Tab-separated table of C-alpha atoms in Angstrom:
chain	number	residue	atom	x	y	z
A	86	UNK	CA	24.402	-21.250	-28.276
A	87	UNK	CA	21.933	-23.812	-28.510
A	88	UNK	CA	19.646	-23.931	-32.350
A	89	UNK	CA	16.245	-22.898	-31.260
A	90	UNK	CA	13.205	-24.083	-33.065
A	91	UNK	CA	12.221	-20.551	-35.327
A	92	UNK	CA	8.485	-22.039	-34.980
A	93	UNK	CA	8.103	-22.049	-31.421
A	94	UNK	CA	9.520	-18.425	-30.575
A	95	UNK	CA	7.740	-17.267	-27.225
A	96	UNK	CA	5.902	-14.322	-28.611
A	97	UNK	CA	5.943	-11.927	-25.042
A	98	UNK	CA	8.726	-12.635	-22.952
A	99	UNK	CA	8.911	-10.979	-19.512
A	100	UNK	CA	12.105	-10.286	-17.511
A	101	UNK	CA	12.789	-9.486	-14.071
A	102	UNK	CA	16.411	-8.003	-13.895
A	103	UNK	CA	17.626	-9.153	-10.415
A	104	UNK	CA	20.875	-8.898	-9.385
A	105	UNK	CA	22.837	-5.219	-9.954
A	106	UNK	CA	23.124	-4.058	-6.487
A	107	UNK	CA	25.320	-7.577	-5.653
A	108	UNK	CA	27.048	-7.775	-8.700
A	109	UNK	CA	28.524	-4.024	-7.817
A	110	UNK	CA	28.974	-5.070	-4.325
A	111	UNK	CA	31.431	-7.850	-5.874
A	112	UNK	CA	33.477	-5.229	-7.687
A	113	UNK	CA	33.248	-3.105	-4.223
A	114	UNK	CA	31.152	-0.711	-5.998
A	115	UNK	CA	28.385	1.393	-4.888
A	116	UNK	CA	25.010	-0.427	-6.013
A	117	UNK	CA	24.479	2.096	-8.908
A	118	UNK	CA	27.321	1.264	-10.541
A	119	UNK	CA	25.460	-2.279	-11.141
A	120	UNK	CA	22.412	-0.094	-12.299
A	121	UNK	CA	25.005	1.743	-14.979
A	122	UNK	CA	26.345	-1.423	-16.438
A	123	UNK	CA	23.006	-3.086	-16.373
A	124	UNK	CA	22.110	-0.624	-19.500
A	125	UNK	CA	24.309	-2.683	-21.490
A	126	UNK	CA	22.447	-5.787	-20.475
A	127	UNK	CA	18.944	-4.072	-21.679
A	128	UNK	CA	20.393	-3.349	-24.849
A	129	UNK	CA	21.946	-7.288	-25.626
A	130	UNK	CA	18.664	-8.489	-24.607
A	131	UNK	CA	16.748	-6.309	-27.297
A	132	UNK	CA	18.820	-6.914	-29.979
A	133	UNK	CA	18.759	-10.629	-29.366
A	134	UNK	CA	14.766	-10.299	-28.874
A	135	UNK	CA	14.847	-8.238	-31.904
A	136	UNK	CA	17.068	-10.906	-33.770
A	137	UNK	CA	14.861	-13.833	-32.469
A	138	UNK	CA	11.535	-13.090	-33.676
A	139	UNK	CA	10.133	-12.080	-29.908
A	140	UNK	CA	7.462	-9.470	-30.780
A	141	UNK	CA	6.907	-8.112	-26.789
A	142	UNK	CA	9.967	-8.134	-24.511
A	143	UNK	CA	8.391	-6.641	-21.338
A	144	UNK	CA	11.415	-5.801	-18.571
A	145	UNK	CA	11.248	-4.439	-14.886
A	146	UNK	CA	13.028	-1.750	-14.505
A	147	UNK	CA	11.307	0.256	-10.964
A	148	UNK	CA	9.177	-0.909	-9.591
A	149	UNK	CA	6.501	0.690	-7.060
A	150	UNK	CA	8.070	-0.988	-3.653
A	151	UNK	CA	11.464	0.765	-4.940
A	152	UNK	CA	11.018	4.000	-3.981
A	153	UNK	CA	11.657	2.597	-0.183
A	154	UNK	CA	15.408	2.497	-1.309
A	155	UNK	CA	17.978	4.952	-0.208
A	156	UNK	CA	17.112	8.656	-1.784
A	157	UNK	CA	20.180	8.690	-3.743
A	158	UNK	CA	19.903	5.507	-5.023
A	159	UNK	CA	16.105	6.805	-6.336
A	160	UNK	CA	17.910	9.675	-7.801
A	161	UNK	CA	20.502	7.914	-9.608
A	162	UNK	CA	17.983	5.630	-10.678
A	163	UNK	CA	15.928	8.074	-12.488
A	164	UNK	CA	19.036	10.193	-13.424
A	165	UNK	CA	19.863	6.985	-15.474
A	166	UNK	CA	16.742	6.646	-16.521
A	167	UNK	CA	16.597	10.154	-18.327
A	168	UNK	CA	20.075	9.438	-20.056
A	169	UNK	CA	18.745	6.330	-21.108
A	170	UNK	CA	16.153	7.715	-22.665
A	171	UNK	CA	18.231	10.590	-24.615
A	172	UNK	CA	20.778	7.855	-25.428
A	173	UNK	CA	18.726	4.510	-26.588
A	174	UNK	CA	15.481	5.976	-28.059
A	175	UNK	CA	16.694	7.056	-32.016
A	176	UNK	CA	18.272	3.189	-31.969
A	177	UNK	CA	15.479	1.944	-30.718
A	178	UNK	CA	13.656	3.940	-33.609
A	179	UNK	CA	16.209	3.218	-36.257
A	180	UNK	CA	15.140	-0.824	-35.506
A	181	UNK	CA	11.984	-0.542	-35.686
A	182	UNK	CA	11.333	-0.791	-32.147
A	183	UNK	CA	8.333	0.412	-30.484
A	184	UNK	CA	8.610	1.962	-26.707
A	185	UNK	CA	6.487	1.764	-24.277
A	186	UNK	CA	6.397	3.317	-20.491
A	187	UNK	CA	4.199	0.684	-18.149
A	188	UNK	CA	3.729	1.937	-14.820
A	189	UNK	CA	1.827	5.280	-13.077
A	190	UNK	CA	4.322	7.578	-14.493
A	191	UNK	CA	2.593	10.510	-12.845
A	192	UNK	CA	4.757	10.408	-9.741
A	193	UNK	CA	8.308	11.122	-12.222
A	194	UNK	CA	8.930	14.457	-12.800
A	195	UNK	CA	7.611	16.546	-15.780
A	196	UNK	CA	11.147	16.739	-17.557
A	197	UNK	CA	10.719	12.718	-17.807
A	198	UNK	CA	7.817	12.628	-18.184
A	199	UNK	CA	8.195	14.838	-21.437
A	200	UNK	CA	10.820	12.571	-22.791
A	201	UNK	CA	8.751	9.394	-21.936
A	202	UNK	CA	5.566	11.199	-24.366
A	203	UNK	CA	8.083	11.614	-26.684
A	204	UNK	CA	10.100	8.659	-27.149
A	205	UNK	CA	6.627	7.188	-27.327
A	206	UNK	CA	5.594	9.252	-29.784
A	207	UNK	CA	8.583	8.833	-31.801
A	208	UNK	CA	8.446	4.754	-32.061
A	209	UNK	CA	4.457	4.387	-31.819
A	210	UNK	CA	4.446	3.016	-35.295
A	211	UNK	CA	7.321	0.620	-34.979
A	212	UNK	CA	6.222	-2.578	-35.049
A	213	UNK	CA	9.211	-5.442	-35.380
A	214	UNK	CA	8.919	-5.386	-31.483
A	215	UNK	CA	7.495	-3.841	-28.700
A	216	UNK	CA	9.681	-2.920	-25.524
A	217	UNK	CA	7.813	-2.458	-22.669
A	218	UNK	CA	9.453	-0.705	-19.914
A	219	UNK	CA	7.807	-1.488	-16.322
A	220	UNK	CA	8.573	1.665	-14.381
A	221	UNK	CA	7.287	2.678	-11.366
A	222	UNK	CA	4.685	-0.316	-11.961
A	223	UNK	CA	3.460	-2.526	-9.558
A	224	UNK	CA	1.179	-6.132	-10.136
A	225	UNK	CA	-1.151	-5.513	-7.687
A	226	UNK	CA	-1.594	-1.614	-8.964
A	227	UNK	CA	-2.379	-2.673	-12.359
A	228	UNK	CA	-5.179	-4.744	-11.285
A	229	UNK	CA	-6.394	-1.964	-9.204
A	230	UNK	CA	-6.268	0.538	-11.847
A	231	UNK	CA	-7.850	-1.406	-14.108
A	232	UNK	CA	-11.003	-2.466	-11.408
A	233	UNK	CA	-11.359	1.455	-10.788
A	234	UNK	CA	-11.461	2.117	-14.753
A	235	UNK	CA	-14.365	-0.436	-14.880
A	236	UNK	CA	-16.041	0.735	-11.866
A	237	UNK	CA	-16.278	4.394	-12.975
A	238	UNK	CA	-17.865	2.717	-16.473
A	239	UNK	CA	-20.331	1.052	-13.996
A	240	UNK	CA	-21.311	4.201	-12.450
A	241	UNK	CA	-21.621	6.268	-15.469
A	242	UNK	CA	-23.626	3.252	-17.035
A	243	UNK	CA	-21.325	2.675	-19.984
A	244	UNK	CA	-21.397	-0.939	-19.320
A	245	UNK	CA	-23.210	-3.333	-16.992
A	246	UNK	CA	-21.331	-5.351	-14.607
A	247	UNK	CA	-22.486	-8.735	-16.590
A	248	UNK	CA	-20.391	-6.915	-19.420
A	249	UNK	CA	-17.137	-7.580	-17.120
A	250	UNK	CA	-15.245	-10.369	-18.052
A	251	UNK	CA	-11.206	-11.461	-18.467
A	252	UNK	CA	-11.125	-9.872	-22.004
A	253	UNK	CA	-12.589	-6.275	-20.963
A	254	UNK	CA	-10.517	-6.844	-17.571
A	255	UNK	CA	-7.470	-7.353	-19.784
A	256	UNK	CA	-8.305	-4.170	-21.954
A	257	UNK	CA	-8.194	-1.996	-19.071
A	258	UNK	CA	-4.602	-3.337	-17.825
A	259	UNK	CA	-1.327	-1.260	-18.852
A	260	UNK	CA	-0.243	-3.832	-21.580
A	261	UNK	CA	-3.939	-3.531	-23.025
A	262	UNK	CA	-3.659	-5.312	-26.434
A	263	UNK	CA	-0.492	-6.919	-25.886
A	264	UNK	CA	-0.911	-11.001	-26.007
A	265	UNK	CA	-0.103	-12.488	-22.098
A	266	UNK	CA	3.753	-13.400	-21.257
A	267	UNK	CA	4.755	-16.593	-22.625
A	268	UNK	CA	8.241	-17.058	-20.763
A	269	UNK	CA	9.066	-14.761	-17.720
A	270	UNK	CA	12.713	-14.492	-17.123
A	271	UNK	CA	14.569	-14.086	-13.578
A	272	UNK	CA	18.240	-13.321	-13.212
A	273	UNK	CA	20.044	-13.291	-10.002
A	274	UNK	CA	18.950	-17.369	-8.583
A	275	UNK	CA	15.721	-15.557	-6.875
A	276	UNK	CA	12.809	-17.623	-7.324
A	277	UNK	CA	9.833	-15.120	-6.827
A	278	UNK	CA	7.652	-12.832	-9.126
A	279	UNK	CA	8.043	-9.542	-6.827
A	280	UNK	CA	4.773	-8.185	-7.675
A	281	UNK	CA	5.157	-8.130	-11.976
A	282	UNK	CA	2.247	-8.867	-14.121
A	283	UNK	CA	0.383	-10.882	-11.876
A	284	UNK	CA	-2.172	-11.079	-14.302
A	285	UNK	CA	-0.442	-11.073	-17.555
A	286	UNK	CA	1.356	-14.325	-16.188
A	287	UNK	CA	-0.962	-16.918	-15.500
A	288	UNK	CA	0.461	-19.539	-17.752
A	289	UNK	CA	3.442	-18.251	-18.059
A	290	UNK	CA	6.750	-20.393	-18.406
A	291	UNK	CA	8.777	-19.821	-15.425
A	292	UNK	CA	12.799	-19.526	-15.691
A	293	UNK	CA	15.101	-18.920	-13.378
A	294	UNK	CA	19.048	-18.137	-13.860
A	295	UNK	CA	21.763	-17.790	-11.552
A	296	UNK	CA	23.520	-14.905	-13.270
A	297	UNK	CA	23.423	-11.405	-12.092
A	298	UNK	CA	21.730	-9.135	-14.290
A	299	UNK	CA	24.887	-7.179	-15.715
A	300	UNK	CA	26.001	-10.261	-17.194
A	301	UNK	CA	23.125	-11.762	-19.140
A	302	UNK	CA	24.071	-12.263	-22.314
A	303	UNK	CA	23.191	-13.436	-25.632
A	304	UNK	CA	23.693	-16.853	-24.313
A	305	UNK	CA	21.723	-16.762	-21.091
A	306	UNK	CA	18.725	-15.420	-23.099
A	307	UNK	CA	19.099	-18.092	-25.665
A	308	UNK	CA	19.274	-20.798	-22.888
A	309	UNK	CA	15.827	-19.497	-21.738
A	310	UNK	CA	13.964	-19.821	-24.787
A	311	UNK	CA	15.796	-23.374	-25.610
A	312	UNK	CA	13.928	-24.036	-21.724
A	313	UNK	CA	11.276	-22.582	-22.981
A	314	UNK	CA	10.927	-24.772	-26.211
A	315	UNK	CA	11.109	-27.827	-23.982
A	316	UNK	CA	8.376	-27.391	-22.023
A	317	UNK	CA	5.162	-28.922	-22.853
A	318	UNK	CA	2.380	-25.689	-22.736
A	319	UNK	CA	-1.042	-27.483	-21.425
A	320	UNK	CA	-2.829	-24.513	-20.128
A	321	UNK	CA	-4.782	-26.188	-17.797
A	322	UNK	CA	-5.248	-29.175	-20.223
A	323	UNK	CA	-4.102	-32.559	-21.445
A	324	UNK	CA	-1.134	-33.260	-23.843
């Protein structure tokens, strides 16, 4: 693995983990099986996060446009999901991790739901990293969200609409106080953002890797940040 430069550690790093349904079709697997042996992939990537000095590892895990998929694919999905949860969450805790749910959670049933409020509960005060979860989340429905919490403010004159600007805008989003992605990961070779944190990624640093999503490892992660450290951040600016 390549040295990395401890003072240039992107602080919120942002995956999108492509690539489970194909890498089970190459074992002639149904596509769940790729969802099952992408757990172990969530759990190298936090503990290298963790190890790194990442503070926010954000990683898309439903989104919205995914409950189009096959019914029993959905119900796999959020049977894994709920072991997941009972599995992962005392680690999580033991590492100081801190868990968060992003996404309208209201359409999961109340048994997850439950565990959700109280795997959140249980790390709130964590604070070596935060894990973001993006379930159920959408880009697009974040901003909307968000416009509709300000709007009802409007009409109940709690603030003005002069009073709206990015930072109130950004308040009102699901990652709230978080700072915006730094480096947003894709696995798989697809180059696209698929509708994730189309706001929280406006200067983000874009990387894209040809392996499938069961196999990231240590080393693919550690090749992104090296990427990462490479590139020269203007923000709109001159070097």
């Amino acid at each position: 693995m390549k040295e990395l430069d401890n003072n240039n550690i992107p602080e919120h790093v942002a995956i999108i983990m492509d690539g489970n349904g194909r890498w089970a079709k190459q074992q002639n697997k149904l596509r769940i099986f790729g969802h099952t042996n992408g757990v172990a992939a969530v759990r190298r990537a936090v503990s290298y996060a963790r190890q790194t000095g990442v503070k926010f590892l954000t990683l898309y895990a439903f989104s919205s446009e995914n409950w189009n998929r096959p019914e029993q694919e959905v119900s796999a999905l959020m049977s894994l999901f709920m072991q997941a949860l009972d599995r992962e969450v005392k680690k999580l805790h033991k590492n100081n991790i801190r868990l968060k749910i992003i996404g309208d959670v209201s359409r999961f049933s109340e048994k997850l739901q439950e565990k959700i409020a109280k795997a959140e509960n249980l790390t709130g005060k964590n604070t070596a990293l935060t894990l973001n979860i993006a379930a159920n989340y959408g880009g697009c429905w974040d901003i909307v969200q968000a416009t509709q919490q300000l709007a009802e403010k409007v009409k109940n004159n709690e603030i003005s609409v002069s009073d709206i600007n990015e930072s109130l805008f950004q308040q009102h989003l699901v990652t709230q106080d978080e700072p915006p992605v730094d480096l947003l990961i894709r696995t798989s070779g697809e180059q696209r953002i698929s509708n994730f944190l189309l706001w929280q990624i406006a200067y983000a640093e874009l990387c894209f890797l040809d392996v499938l999503w069961p196999d990231f490892s240590e080393k693919d992660f550690n090749q992104a940040i090296a990427c990462y450290q490479q590139r020269h951040r203007r923000f709109g600016g001159t070097e």
